[in-house]
Short mmCIF file of C-alpha atoms and ligand atoms in Angstrom, two decimals:
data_model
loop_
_atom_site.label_atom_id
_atom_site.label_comp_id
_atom_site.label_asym_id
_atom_site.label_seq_id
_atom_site.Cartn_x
_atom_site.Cartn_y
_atom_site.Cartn_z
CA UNK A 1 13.27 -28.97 -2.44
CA UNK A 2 10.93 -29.67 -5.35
CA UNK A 3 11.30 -27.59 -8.32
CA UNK A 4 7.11 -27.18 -8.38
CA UNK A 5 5.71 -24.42 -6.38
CA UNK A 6 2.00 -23.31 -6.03
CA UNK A 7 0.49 -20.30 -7.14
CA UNK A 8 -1.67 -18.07 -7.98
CA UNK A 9 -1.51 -17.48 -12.15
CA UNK A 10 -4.11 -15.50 -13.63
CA UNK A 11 -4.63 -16.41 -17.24
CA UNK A 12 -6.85 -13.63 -18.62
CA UNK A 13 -9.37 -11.10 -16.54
CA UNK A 14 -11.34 -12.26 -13.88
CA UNK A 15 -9.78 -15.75 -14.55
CA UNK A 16 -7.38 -17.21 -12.29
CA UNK A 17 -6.50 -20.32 -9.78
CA UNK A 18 -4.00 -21.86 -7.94
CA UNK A 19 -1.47 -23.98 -9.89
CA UNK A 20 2.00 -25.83 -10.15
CA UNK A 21 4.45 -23.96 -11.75
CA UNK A 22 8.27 -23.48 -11.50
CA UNK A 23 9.92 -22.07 -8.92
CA UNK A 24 11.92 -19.00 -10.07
CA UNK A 25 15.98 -18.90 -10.29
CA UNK A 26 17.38 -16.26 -8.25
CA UNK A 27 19.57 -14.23 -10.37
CA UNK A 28 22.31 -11.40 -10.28
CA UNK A 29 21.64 -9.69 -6.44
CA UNK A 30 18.34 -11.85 -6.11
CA UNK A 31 17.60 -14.21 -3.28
CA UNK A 32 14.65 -16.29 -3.58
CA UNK A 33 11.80 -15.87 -0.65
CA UNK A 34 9.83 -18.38 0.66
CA UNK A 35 6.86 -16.31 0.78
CA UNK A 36 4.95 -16.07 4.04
CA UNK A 37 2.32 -13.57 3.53
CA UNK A 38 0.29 -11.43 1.32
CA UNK A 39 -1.99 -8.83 1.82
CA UNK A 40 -4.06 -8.20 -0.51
CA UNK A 41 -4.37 -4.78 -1.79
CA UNK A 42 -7.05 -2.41 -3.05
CA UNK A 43 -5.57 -2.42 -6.65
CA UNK A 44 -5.25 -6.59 -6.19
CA UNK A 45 -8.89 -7.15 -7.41
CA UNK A 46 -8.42 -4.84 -10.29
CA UNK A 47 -5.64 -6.64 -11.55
CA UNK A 48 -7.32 -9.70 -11.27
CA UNK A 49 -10.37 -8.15 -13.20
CA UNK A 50 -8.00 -7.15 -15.83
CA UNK A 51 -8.51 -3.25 -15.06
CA UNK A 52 -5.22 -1.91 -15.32
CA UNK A 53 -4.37 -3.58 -19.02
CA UNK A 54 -5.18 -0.10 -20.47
CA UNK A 55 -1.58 0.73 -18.48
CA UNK A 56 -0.14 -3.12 -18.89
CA UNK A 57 -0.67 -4.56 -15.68
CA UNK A 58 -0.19 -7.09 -16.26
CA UNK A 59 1.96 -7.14 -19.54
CA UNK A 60 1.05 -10.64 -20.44
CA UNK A 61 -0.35 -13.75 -19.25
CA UNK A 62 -0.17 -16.39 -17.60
CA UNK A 63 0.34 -13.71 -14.41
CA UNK A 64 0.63 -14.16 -11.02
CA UNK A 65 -0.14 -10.87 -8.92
CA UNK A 66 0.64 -9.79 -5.63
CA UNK A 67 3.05 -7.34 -4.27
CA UNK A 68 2.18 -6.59 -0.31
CA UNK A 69 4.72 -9.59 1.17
CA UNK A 70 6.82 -10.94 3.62
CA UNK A 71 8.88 -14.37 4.05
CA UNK A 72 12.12 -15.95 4.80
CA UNK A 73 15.51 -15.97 2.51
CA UNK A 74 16.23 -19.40 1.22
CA UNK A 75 18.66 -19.23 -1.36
CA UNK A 76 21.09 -16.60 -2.53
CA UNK A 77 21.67 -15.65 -6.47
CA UNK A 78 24.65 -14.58 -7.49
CA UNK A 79 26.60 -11.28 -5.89
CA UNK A 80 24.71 -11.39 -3.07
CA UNK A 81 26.09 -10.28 0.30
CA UNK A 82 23.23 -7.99 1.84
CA UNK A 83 21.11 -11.41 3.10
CA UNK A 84 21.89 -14.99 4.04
CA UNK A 85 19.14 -18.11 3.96
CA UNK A 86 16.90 -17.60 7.07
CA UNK A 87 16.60 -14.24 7.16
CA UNK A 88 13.07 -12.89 7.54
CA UNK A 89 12.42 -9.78 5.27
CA UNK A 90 9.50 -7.37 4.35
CA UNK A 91 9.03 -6.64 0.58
CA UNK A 92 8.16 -3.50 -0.94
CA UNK A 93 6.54 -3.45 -5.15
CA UNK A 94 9.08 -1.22 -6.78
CA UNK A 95 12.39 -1.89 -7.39
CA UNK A 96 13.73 0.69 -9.45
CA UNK A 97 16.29 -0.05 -12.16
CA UNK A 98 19.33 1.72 -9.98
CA UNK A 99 20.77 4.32 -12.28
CA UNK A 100 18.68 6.33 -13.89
CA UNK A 101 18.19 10.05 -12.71
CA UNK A 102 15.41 9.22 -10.46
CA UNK A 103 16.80 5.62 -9.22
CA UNK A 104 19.76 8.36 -8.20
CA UNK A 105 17.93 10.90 -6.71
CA UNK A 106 16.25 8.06 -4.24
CA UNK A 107 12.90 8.32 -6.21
CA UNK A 108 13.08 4.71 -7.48
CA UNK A 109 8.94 4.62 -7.28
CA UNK A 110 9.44 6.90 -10.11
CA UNK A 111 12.38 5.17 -12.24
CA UNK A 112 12.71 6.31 -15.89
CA UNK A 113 12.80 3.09 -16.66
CA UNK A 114 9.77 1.44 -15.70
CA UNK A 115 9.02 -1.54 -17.30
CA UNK A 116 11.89 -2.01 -18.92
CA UNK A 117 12.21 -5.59 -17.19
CA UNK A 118 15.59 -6.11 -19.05
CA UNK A 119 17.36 -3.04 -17.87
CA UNK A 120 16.45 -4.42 -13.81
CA UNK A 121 13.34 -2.48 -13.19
CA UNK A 122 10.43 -4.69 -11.42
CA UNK A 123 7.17 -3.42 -10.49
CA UNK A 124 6.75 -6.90 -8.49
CA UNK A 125 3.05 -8.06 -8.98
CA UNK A 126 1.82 -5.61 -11.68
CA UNK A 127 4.68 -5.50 -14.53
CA UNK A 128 6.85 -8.68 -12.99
CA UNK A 129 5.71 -12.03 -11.68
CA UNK A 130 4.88 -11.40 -7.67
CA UNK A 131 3.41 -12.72 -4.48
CA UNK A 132 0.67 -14.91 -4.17
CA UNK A 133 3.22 -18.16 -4.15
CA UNK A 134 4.79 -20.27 -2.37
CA UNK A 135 8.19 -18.42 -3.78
CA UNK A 136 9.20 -15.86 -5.55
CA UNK A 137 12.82 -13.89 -6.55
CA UNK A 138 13.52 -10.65 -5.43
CA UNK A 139 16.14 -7.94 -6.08
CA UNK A 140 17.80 -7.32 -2.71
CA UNK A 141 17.15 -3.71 -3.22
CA UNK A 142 13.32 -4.70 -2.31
CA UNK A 143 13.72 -6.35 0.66
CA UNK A 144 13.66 -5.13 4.36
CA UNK A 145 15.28 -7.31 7.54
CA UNK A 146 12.43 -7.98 10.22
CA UNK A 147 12.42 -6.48 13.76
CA UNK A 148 12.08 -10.19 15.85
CA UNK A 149 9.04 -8.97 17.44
CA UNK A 150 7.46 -8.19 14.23
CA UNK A 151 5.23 -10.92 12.60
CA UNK A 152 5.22 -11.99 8.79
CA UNK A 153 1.69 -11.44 8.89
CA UNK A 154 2.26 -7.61 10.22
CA UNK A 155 5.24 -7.51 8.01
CA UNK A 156 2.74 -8.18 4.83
CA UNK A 157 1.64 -4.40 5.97
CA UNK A 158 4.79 -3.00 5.04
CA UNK A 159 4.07 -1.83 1.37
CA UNK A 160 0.52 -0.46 2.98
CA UNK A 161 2.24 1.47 6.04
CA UNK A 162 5.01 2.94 3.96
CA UNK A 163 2.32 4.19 1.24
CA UNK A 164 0.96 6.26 4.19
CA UNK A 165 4.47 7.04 5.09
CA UNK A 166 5.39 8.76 1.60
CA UNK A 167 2.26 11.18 2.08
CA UNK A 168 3.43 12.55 5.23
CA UNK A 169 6.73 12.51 4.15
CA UNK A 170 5.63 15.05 1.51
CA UNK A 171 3.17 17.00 3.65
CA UNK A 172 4.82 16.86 7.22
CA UNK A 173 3.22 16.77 9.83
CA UNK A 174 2.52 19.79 12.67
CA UNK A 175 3.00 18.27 15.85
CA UNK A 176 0.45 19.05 18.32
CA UNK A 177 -1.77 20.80 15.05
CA UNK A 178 -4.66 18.52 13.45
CA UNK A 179 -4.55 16.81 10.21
CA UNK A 180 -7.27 14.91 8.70
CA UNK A 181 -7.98 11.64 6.66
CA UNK A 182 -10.69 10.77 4.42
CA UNK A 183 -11.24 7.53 3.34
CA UNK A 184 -10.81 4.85 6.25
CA UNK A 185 -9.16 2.08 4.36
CA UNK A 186 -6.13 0.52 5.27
CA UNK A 187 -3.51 3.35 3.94
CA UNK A 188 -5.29 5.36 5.25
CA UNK A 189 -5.90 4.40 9.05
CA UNK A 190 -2.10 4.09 9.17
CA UNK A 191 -1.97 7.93 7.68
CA UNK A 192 -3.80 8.47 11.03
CA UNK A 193 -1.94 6.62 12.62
CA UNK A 194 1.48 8.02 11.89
CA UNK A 195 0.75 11.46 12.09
CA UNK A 196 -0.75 10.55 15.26
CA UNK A 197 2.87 8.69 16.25
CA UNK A 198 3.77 12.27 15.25
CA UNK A 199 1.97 14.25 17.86
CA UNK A 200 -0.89 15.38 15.30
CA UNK A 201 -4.68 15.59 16.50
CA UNK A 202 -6.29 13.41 14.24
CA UNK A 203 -9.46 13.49 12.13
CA UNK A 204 -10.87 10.61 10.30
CA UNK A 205 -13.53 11.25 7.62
CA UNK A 206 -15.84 8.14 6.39
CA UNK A 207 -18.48 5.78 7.39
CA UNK A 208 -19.69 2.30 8.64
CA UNK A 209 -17.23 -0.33 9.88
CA UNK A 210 -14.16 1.02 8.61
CA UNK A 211 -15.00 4.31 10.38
CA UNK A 212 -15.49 2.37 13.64
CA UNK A 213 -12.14 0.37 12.65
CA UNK A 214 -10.44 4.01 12.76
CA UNK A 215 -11.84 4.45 15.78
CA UNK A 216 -10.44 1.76 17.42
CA UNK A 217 -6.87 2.33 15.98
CA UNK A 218 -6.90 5.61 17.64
CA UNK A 219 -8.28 8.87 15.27
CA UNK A 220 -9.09 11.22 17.96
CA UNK A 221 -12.00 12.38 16.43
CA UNK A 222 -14.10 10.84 13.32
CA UNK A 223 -16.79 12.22 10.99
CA UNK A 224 -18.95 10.29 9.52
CA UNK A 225 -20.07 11.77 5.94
CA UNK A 226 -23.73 10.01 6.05
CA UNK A 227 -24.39 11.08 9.58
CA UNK A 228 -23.49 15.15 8.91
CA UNK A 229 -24.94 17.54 6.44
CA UNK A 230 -21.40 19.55 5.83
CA UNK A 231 -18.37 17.68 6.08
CA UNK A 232 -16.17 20.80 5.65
CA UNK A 233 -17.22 22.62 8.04
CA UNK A 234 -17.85 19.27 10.45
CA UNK A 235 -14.20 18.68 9.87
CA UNK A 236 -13.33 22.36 10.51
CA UNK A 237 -15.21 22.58 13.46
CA UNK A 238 -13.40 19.91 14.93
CA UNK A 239 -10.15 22.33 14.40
CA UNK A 240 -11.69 25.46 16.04
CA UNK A 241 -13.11 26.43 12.49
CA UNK A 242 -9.24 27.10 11.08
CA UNK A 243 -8.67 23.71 9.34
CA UNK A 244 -6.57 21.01 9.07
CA UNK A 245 -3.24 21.57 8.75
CA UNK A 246 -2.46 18.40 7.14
CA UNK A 247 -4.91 16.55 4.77
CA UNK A 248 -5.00 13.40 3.36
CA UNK A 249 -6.87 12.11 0.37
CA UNK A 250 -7.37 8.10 0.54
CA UNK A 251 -10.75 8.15 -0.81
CA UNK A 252 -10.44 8.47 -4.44
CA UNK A 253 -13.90 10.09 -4.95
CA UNK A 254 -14.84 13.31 -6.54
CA UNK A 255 -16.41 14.67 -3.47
CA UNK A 256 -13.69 13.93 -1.27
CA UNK A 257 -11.35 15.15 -3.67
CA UNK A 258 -13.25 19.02 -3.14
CA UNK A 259 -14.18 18.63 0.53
CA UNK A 260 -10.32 17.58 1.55
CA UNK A 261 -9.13 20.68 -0.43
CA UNK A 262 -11.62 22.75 1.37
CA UNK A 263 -10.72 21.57 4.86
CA UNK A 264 -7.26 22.36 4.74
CA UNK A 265 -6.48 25.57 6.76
CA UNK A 266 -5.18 28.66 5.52
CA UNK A 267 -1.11 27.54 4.15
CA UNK A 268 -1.93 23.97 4.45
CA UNK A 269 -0.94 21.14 3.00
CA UNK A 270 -3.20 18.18 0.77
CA UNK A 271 -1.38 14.92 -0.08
CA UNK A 272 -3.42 12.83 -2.94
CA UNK A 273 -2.92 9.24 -1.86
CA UNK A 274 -6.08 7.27 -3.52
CA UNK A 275 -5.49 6.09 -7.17
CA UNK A 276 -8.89 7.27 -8.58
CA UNK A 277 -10.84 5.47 -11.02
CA UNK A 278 -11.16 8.23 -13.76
CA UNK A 279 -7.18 11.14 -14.20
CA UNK A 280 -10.02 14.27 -15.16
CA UNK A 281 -11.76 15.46 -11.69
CA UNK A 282 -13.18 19.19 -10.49
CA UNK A 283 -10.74 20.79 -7.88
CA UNK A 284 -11.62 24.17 -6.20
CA UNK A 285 -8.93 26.24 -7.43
CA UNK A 286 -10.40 29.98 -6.19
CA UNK A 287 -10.13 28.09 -2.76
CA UNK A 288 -6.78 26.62 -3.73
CA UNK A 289 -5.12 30.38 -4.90
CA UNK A 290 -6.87 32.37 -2.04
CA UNK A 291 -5.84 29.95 0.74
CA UNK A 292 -2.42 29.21 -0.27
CA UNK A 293 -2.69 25.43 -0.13
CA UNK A 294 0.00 23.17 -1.08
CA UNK A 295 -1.27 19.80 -3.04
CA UNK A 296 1.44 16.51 -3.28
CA UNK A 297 0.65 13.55 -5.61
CA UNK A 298 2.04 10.54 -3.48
CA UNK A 299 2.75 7.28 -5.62
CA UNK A 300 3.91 4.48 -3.11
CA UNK A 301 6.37 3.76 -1.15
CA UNK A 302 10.31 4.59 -2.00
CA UNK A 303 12.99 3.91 1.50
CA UNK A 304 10.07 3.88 3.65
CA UNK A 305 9.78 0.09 4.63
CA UNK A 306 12.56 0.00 6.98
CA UNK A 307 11.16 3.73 9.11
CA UNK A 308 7.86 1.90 9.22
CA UNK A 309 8.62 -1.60 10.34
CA UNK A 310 10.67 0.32 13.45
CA UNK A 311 7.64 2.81 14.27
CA UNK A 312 5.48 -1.11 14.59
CA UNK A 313 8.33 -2.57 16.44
CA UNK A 314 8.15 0.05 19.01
CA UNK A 315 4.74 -0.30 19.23
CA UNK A 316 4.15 3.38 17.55
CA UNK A 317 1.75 1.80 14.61
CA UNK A 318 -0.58 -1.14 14.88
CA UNK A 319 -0.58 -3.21 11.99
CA UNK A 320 -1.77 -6.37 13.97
CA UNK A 321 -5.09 -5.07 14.71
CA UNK A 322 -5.84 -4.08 11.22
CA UNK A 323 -5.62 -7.83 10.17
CA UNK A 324 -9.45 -9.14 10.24
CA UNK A 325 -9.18 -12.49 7.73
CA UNK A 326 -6.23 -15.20 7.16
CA UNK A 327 -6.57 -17.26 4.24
CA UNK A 328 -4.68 -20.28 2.83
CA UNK A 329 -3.84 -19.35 -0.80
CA UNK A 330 -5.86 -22.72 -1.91
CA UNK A 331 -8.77 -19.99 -0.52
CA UNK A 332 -7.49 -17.06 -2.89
CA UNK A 333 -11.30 -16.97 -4.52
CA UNK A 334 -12.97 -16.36 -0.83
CA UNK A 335 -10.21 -14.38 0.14
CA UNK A 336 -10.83 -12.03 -2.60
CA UNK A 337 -14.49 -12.05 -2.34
CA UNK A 338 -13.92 -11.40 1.86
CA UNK A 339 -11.99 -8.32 0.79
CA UNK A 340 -13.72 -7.01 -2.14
CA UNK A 341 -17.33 -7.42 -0.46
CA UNK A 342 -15.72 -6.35 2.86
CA UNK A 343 -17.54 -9.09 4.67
CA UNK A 344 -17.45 -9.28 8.18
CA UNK A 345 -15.80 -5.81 8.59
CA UNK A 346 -12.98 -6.70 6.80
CA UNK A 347 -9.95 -4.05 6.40
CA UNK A 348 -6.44 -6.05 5.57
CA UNK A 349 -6.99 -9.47 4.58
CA UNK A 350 -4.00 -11.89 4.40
CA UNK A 351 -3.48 -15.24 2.04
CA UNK A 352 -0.68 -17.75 4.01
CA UNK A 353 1.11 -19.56 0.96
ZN1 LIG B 1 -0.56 -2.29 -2.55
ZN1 LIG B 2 15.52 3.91 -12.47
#
């Protein structure tokens, strides 16, 4: 094996390409992964337009993003007995430093020590070198084994799926009651489509393509916001006119923000999924106190990867069908701009190093 990899190394906003660098040294309980897949996420273009430097994501350049992966073990670092070379694995973002409060407590999407690269904590692809490469090192606490009837390119969904996961984790989910989704994207269709797996009636709130998309990957019923003049009560007619008892926010606007607090039902429960733009937004709080409804934050994805990659192998989710592009990572530019521009109905769109 050469020591020269390719990848993707962003040098300053907006300005990155595909390159030869090193390939990385496994360390201490690292393996190195030949990387497979990426898909690219809604927060990838942001970090590539140097959006998130206000909160250091990156920290410093040269950079190279990505965090939604899967790929094959190839060598082991040192103290490593959880993974042998050949072993296909799903990766997850956070790896959480292990033994702080919140590392303890399971929350390792939330470690105290985030950032602190020395102390062990990676945020792979955002604080720590990640994905779009032919290799990269990972912790072993951030990988996942592969079902054999699961694909790397489904397997790049795994960070997406378990995202959805988390919120309805926090919410449950009332089986045979309704629960609705605004914001067709790719977190969350598979919102839909897990409270779905769970026996909940479900509601999809958007428009165009990705409405049709959610559709097609099974929301029982869909509303689309251009086409009606209220979506609350659209939404709540759907449920008999008592609400959803399960909402989910992947939309990230203002309005959705109101409407999906005003759909819940009497002792429901919202889960904020969608990393807005702006922290400061208008919620309906007389509605909030006077219908008793529970609200959840939901940051990624924390022990979810390996209950998600067993609800696709059993054919529960369908992460296949929400692939629309492949791209060779030579391709990252048109890749992005497929993505970004959503061009030809694109929802998940995966770079092949
Ligand atoms: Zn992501
Ligand atoms: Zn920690």
């Amino acid at each position: 094996m050469s020591d020269k990899m390719k990848a993707v190394v962003m040098r300053a906003p907006n300005q990155y390409g595909v390159e030869q660098v090193e390939i990385p040294v496994p360390g201490y309980k690292e393996v190195l992964v030949r990387v497979k897949a990426v898909a690219i996420c809604g927060s990838d273009p942001k970090v590539f337009s140097g959006g998130y430097l206000s909160i250091n994501w990156p920290p410093a350049f040269p950079f190279i993003p990505g965090h939604e992966f899967s790929g094959e073990v190839v060598a082991l670092g040192e103290g490593v007995t959880e993974f042998k070379a050949g072993d296909r694995v799903a990766g997850e973002a956070h790896c959480g430093c292990g033994y702080c409060a919140n590392c303890k407590a399971g929350h390792y999407n939330l470690c105290l020590n985030y950032g602190r690269t020395p102390l062990g904590h990676r945020h792979y692809g955002f604080t720590y070198q990640g994905a779009y490469a032919q290799y990269n090192a990972y912790n072993v606490k951030s990988l996942t084994l592969l079902p054999d009837n699961i694909s790397f390119e489904e397997a790049s969904l795994v960070d997406t799926a378990g995202t959805a996961y988390q919120a309805i984790r926090l919410t449950g989910v009332t089986p045979g009651g309704y629960s609705a989704t605004f914001g067709p994207g790719p977190i969350g269709i598979f919102t839909m489509q897990i409270a779905k797996a769970m026996g909940s009636k479900t509601i999809m709130v958007g428009r165009r393509e990705r409405l049709q998309s959610a559709r097609k990957l099974g929301a029982d019923h869909v509303v689309d916001y251009e086409g009606v003049k209220d979506v609350v009560a659209a939404v709540r007619e759907v449920t008999g006119g008592i609400g959803a008892d399960e909402v989910f926010e992947c939309a990230g606007t203002q309005e959705a923000v109101l409407q999906s607090l005003r759909c819940a039902k009497k002792n429901g429960s919202v889960a904020f999924v969608a990393l807005p733009a702006t922290d400061e937004m208008m919620i309906p709080v007389k509605t909030m106190v006077m219908n008793q409804i529970a609200v959840h934050g939901s940051r990624a994805n924390p022990n979810c990867s390996a209950k998600v990659l067993e609800l696709m192998s059993r054919g529960k989710i369908n992460a296949k069908d929400m692939i629309t592009h492949q791209f060779a990572l030579d391709d990252i530019h048109e890749a992005m701009k497929t993505f970004v521009n959503r061009i030809d109905g694109a929802l998940k769109v995966v770079v092949k190093p």
